JSON list of C-alpha atoms in Angstrom, two decimals:
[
{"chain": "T", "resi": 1, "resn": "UNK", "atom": "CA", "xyz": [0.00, 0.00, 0.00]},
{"chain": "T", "resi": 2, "resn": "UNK", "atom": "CA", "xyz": [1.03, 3.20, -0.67]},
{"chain": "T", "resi": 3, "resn": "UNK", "atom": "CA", "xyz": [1.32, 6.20, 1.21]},
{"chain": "T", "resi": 4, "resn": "UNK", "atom": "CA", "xyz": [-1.83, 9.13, 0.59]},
{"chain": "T", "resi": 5, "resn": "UNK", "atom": "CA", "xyz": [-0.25, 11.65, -1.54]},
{"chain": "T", "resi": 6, "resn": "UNK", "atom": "CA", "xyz": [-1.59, 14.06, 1.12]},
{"chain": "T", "resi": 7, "resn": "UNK", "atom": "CA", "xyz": [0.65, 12.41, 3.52]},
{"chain": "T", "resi": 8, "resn": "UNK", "atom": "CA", "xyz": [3.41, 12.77, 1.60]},
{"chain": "T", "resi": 9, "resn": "UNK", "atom": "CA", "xyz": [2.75, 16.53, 0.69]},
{"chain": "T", "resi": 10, "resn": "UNK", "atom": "CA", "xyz": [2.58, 17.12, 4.32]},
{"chain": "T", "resi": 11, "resn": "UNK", "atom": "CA", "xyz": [5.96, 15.63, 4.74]},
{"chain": "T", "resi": 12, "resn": "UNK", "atom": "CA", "xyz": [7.69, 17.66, 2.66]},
{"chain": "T", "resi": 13, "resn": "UNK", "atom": "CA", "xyz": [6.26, 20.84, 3.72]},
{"chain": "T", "resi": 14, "resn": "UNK", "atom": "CA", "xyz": [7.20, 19.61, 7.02]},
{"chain": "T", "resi": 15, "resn": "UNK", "atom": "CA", "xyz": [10.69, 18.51, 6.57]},
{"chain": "T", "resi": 16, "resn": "UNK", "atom": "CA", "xyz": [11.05, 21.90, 5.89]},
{"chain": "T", "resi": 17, "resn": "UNK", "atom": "CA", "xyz": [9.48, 23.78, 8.83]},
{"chain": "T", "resi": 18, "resn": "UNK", "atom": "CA", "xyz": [9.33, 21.86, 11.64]},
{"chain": "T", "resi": 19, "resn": "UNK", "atom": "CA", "xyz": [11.99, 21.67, 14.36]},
{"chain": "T", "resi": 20, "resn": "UNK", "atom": "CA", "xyz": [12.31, 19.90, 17.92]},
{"chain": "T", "resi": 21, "resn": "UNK", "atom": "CA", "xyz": [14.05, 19.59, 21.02]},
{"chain": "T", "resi": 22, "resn": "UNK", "atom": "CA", "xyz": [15.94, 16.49, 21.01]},
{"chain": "T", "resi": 23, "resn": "UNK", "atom": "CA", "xyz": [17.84, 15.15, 24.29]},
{"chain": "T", "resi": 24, "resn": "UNK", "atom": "CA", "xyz": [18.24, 11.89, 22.99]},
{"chain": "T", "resi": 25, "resn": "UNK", "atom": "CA", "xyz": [19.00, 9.93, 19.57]},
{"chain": "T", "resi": 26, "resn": "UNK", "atom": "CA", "xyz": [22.35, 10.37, 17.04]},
{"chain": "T", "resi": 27, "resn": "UNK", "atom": "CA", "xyz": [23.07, 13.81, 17.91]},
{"chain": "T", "resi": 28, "resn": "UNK", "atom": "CA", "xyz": [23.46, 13.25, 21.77]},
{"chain": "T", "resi": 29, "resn": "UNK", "atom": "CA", "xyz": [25.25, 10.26, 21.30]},
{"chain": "T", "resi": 30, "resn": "UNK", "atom": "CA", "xyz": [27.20, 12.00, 19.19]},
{"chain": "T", "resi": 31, "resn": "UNK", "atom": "CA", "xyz": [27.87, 15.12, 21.70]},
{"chain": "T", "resi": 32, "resn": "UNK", "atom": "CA", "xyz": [28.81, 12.10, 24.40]},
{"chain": "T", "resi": 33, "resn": "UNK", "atom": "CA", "xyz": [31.33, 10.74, 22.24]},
{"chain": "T", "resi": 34, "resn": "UNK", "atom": "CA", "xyz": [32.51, 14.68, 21.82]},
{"chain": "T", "resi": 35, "resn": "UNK", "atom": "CA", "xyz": [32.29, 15.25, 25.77]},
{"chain": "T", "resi": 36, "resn": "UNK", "atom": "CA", "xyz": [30.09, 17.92, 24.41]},
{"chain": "T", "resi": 37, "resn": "UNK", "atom": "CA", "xyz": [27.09, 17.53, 26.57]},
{"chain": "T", "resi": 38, "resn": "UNK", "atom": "CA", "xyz": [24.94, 20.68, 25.15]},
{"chain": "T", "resi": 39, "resn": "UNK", "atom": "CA", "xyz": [21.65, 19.27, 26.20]},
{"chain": "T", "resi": 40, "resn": "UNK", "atom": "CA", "xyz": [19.04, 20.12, 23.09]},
{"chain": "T", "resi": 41, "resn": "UNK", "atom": "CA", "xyz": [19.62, 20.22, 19.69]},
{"chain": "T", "resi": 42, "resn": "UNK", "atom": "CA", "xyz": [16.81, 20.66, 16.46]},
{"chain": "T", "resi": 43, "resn": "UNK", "atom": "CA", "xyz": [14.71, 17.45, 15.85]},
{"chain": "T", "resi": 44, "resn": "UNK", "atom": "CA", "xyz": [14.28, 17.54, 12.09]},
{"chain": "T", "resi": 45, "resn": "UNK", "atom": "CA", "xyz": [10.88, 17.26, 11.35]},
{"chain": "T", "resi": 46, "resn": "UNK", "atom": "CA", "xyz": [10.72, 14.73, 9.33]},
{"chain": "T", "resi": 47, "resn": "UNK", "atom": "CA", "xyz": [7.27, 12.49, 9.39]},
{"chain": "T", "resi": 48, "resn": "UNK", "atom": "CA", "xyz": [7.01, 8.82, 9.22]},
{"chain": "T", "resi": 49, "resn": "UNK", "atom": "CA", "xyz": [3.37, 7.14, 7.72]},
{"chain": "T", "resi": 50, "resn": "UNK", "atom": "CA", "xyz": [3.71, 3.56, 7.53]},
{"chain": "T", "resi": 51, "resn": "UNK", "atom": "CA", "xyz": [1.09, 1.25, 5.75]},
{"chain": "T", "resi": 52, "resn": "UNK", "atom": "CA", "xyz": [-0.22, -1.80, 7.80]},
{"chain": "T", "resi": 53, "resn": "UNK", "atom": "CA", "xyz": [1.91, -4.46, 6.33]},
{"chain": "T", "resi": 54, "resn": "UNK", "atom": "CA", "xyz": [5.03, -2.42, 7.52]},
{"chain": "T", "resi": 55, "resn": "UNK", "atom": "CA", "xyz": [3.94, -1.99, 10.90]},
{"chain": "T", "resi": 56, "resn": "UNK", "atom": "CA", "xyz": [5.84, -4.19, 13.08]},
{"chain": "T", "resi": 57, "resn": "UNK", "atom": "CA", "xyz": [6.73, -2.29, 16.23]},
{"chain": "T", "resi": 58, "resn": "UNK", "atom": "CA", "xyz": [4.26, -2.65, 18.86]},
{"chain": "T", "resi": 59, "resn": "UNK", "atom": "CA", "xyz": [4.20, 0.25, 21.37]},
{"chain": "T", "resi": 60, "resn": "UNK", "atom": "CA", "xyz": [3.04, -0.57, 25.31]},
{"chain": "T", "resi": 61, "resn": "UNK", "atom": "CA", "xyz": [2.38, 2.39, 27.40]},
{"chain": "T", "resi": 62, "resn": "UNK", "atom": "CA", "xyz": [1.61, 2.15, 30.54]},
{"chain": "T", "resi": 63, "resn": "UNK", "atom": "CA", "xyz": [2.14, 5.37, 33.75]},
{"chain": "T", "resi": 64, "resn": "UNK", "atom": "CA", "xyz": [0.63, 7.60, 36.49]},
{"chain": "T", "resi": 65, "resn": "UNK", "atom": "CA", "xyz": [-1.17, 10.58, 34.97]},
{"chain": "T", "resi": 66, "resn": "UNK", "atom": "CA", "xyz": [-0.42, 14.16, 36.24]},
{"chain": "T", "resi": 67, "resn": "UNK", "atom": "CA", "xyz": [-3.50, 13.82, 37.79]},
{"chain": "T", "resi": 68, "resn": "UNK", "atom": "CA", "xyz": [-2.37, 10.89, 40.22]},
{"chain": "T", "resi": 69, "resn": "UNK", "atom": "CA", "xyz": [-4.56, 8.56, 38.16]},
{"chain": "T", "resi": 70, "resn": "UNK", "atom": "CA", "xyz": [-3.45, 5.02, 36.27]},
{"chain": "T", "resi": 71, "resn": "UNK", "atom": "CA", "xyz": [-3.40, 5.02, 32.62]},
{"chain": "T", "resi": 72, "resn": "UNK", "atom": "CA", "xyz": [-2.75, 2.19, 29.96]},
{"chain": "T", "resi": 73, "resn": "UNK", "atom": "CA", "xyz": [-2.90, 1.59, 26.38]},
{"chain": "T", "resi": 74, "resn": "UNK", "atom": "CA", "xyz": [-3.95, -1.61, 26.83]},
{"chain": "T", "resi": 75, "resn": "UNK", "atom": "CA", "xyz": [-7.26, -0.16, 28.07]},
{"chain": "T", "resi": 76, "resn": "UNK", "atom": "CA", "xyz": [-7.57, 1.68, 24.94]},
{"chain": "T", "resi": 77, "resn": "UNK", "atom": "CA", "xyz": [-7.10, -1.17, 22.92]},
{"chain": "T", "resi": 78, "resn": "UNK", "atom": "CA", "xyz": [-8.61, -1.35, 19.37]},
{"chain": "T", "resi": 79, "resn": "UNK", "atom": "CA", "xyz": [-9.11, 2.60, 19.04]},
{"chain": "T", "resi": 80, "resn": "UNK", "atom": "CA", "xyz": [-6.08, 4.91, 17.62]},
{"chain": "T", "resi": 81, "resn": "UNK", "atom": "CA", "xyz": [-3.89, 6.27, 20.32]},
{"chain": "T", "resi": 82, "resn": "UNK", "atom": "CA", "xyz": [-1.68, 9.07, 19.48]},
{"chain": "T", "resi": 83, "resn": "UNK", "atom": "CA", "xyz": [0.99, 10.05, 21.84]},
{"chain": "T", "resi": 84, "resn": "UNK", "atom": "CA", "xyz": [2.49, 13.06, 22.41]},
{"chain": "T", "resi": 85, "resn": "UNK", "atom": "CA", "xyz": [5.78, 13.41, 23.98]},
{"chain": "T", "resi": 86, "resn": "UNK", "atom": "CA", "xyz": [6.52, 17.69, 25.24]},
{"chain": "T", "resi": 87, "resn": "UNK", "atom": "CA", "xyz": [7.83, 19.06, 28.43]},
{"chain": "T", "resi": 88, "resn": "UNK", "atom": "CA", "xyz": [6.50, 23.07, 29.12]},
{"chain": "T", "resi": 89, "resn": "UNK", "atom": "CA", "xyz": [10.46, 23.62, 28.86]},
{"chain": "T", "resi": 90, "resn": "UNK", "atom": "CA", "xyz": [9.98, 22.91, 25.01]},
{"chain": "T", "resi": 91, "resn": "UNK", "atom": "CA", "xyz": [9.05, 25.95, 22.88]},
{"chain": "T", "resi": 92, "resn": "UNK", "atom": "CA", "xyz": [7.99, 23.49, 19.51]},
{"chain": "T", "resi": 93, "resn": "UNK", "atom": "CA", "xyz": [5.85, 22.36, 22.45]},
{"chain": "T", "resi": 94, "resn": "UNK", "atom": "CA", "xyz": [4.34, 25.04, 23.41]},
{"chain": "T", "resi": 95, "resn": "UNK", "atom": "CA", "xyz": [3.57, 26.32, 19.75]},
{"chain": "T", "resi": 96, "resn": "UNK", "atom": "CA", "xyz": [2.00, 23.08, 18.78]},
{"chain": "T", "resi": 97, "resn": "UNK", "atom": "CA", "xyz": [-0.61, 22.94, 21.79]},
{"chain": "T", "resi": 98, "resn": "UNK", "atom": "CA", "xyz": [-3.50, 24.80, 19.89]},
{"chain": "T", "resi": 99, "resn": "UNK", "atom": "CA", "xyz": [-3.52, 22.53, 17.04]},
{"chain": "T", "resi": 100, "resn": "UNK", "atom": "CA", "xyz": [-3.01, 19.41, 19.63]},
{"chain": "T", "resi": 101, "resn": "UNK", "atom": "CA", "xyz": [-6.14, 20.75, 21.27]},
{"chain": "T", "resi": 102, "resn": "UNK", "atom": "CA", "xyz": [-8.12, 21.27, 18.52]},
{"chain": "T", "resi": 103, "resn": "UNK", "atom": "CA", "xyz": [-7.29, 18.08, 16.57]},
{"chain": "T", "resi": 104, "resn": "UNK", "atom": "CA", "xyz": [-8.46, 16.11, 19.72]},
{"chain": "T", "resi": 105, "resn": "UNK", "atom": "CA", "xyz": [-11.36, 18.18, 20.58]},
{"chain": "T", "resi": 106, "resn": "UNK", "atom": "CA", "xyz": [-12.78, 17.61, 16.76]},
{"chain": "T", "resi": 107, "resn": "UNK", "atom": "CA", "xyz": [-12.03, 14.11, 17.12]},
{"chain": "T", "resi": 108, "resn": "UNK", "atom": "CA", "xyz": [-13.54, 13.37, 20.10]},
{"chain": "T", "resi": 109, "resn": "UNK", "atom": "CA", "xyz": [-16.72, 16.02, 19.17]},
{"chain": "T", "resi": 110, "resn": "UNK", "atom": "CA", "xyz": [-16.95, 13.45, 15.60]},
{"chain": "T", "resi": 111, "resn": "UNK", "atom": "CA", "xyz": [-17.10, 10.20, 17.91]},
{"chain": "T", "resi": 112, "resn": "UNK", "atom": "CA", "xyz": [-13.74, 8.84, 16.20]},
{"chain": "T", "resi": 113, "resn": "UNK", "atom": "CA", "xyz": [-12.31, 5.96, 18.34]},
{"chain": "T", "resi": 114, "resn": "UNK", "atom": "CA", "xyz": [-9.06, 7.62, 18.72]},
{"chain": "T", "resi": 115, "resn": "UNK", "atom": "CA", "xyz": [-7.35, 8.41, 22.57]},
{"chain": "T", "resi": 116, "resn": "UNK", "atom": "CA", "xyz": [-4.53, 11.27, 22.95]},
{"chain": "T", "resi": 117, "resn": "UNK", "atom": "CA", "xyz": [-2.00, 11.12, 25.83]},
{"chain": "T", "resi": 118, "resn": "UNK", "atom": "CA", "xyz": [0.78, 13.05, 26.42]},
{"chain": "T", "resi": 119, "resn": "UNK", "atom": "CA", "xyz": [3.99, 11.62, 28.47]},
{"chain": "T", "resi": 120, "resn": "UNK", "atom": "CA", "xyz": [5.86, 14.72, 29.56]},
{"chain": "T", "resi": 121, "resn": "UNK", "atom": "CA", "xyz": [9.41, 14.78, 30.36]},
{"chain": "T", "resi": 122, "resn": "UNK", "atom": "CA", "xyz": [11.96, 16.79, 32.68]},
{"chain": "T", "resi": 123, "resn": "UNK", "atom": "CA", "xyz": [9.35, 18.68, 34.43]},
{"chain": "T", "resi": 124, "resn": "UNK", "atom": "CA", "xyz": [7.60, 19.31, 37.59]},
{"chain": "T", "resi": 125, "resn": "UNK", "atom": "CA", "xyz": [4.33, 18.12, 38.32]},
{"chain": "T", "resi": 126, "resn": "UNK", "atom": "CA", "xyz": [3.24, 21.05, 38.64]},
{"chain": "T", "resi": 127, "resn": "UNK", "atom": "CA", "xyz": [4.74, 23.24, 35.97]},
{"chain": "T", "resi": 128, "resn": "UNK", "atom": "CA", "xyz": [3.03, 20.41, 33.64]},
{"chain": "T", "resi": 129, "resn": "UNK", "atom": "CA", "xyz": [-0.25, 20.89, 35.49]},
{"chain": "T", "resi": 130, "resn": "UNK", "atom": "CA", "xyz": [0.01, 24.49, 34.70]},
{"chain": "T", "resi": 131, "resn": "UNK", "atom": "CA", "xyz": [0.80, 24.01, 30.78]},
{"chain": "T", "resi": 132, "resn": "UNK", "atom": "CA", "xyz": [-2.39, 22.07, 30.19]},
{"chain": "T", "resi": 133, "resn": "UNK", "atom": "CA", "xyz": [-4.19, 24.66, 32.14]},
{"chain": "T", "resi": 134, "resn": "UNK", "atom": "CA", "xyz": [-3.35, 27.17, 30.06]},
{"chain": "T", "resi": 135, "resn": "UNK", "atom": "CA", "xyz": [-3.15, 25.91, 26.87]},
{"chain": "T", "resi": 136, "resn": "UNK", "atom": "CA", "xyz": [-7.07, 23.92, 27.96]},
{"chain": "T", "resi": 137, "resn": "UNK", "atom": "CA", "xyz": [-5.58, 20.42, 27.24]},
{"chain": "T", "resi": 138, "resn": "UNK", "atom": "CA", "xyz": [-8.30, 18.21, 26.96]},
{"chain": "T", "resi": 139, "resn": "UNK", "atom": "CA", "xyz": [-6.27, 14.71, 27.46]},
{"chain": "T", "resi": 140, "resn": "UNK", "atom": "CA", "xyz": [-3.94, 13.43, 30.31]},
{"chain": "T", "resi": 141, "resn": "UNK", "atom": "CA", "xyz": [-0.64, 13.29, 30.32]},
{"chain": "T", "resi": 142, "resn": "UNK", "atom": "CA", "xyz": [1.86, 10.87, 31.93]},
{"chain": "T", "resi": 143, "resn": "UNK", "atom": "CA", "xyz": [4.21, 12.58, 34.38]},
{"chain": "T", "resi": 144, "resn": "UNK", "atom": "CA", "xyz": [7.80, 12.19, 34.01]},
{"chain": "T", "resi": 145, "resn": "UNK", "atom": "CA", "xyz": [9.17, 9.36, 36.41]},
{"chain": "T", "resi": 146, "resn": "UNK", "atom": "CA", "xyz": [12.87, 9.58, 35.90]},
{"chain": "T", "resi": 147, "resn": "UNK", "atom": "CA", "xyz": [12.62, 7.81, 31.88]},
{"chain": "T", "resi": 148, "resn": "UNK", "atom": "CA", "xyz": [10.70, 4.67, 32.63]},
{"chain": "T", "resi": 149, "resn": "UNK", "atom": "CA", "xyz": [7.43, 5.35, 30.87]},
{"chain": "T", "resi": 150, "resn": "UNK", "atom": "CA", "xyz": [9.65, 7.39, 27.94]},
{"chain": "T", "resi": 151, "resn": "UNK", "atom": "CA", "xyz": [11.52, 4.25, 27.77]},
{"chain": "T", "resi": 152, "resn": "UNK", "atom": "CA", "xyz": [8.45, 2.19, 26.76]},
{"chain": "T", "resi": 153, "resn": "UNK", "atom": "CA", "xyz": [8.52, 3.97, 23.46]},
{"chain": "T", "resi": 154, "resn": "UNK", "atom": "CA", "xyz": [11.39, 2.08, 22.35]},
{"chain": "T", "resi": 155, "resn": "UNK", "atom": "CA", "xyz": [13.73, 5.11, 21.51]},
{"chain": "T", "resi": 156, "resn": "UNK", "atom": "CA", "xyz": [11.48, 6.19, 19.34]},
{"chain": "T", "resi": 157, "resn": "UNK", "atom": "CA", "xyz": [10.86, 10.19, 20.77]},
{"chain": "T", "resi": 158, "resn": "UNK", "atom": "CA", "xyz": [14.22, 11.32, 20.75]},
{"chain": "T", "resi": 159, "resn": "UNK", "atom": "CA", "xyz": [13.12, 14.87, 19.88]},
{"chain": "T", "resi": 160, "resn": "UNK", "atom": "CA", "xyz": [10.79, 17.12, 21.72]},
{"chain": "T", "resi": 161, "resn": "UNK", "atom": "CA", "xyz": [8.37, 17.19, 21.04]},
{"chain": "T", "resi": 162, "resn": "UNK", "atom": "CA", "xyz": [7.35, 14.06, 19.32]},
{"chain": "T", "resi": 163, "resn": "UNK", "atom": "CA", "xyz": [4.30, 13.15, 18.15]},
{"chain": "T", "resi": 164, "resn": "UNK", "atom": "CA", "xyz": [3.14, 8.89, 17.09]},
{"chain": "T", "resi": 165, "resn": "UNK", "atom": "CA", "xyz": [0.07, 7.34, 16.16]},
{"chain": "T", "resi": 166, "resn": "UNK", "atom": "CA", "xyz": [-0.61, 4.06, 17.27]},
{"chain": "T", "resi": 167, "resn": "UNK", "atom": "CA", "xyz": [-3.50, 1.65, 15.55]},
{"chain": "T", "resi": 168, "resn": "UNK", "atom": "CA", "xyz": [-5.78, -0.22, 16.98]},
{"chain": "T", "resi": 169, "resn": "UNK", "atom": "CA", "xyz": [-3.64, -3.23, 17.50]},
{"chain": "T", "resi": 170, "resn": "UNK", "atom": "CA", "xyz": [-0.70, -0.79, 19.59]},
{"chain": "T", "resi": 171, "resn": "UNK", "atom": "CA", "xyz": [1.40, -0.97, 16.40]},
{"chain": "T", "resi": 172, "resn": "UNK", "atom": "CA", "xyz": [3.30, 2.38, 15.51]},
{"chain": "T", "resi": 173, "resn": "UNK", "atom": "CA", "xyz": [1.46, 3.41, 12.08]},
{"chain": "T", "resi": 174, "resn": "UNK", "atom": "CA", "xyz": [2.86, 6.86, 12.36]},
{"chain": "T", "resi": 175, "resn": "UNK", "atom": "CA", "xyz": [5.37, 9.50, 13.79]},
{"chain": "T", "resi": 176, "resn": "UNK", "atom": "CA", "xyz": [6.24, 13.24, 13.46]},
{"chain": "T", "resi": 177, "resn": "UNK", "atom": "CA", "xyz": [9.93, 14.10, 14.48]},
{"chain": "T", "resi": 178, "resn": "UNK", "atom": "CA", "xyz": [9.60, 17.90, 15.72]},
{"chain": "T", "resi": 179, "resn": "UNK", "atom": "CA", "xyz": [6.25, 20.11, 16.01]},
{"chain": "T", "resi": 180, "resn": "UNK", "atom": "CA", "xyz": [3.10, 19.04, 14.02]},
{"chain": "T", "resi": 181, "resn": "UNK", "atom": "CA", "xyz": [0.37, 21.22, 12.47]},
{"chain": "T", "resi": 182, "resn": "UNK", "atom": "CA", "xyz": [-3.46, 20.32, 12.80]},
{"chain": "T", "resi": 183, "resn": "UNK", "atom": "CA", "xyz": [-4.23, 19.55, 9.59]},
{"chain": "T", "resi": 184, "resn": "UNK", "atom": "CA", "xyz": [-0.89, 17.21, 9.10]},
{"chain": "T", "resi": 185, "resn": "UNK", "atom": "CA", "xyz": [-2.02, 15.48, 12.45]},
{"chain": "T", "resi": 186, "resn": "UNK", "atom": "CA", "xyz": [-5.59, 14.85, 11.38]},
{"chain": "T", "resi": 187, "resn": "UNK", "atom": "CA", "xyz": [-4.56, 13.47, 7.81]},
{"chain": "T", "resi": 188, "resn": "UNK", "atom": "CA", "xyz": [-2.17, 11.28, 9.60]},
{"chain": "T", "resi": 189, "resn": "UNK", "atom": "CA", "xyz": [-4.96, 9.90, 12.25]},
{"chain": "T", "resi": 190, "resn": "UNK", "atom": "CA", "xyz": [-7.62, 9.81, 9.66]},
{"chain": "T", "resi": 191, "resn": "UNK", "atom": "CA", "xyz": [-5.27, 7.43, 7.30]},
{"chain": "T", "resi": 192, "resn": "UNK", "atom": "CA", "xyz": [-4.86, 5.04, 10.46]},
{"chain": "T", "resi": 193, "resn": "UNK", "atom": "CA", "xyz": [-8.51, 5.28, 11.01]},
{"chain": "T", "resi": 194, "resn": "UNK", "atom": "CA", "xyz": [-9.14, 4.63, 7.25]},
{"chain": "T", "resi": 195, "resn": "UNK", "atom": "CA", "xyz": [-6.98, 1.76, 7.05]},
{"chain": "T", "resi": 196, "resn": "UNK", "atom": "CA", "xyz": [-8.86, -0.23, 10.71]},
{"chain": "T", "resi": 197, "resn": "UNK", "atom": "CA", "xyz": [-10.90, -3.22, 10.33]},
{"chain": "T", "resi": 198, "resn": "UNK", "atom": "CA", "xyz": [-14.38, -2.20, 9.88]},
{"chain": "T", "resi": 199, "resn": "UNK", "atom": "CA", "xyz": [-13.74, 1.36, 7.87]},
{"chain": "T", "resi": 200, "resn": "UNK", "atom": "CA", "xyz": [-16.24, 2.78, 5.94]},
{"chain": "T", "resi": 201, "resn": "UNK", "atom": "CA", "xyz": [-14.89, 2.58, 2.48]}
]
């Protein structure tokens, strides 16, 4: 199967303008080999789509939610999960949160089996709790415990922030490397939701 040419439109606009904080990946292995530390470096945008047949990484997540509460894919299973990794440190973060929001919110407003999560790293409880406060995140978020939960995405969210939809089965069917627009993020969900068992169409 091929990708949607809209998918691949939105890639290479994207390649192009998207950027991310990355503390993780080639380049900081490569600034530990340097003894060059630096911290953050630019993700480079790129996105991933992947058609089912190529889907063969299968993404558990499982954590405590900012709000103290328990949260797992596998209670989500058979709907589209898309997971957003940010910290309110990240500025690509912060500039992507409106079009987070309102991707979600028209999702969840159409009935579309699809849950969003965030997993936020190197911050406070309660500097997160104030980012989705003010930016009226409608999803929870899993707090940062140290790398354990980031580590169930397989090293695949080097860059911050990083955005991957998972299908119905927990199998990564796509990823954005940097920030992501709304309308790049709903083509990307609605291909995943196109291509599970019992689409219209």
């Amino acid at each position: 199967m091929s990708v949607p040419v809209r998918v691949l439109a939105a890639a290479a606009l994207a390649t192009l303008l998207l950027a991310g904080c990355s503390d993780g990946g080639t380049s900081i292995n490569d600034q530990m080999r340097q003894g060059d530390q630096k911290g953050y470096v630019a993700g480079d945008g790129t996105i991933e789509a992947l058609a089912p047949e190529q889907r063969d990484t299968t993404i558990s997540l499982a954590g405590t939610t900012l709000e103290e509460d328990p949260w797992s894919s596998a209670d989500h299973a058979g709907e589209v999960v898309v997971v957003n990794v940010w910290g309110s440190w990240c500025g690509p973060c912060v500039a992507e949160a409106p079009d987070l929001e309102q991707v979600a919110t028209d999702l969840q407003e159409a009935g579309e089996p699809v849950q969003f999560v965030g997993v936020n790293v190197r911050d406070t409880v309660a500097n997160a709790l104030a980012f989705q406060k003010v930016h009226e995140v409608p999803y929870p978020s899993l707090q940062d415990d140290g790398g354990r939960t980031l580590s169930q995405l397989q090293g695949l969210a080097t860059a911050r922030p990083t955005t991957m939809v998972l299908d119905g089965q927990g199998r990564l069917a796509a990823r954005v490397n940097g920030q992501v627009d709304a309308s790049t993020l709903r083509g990307l969900v609605d291909d995943v939701l196109a291509d599970e068992p019992g689409a219209a169409g």
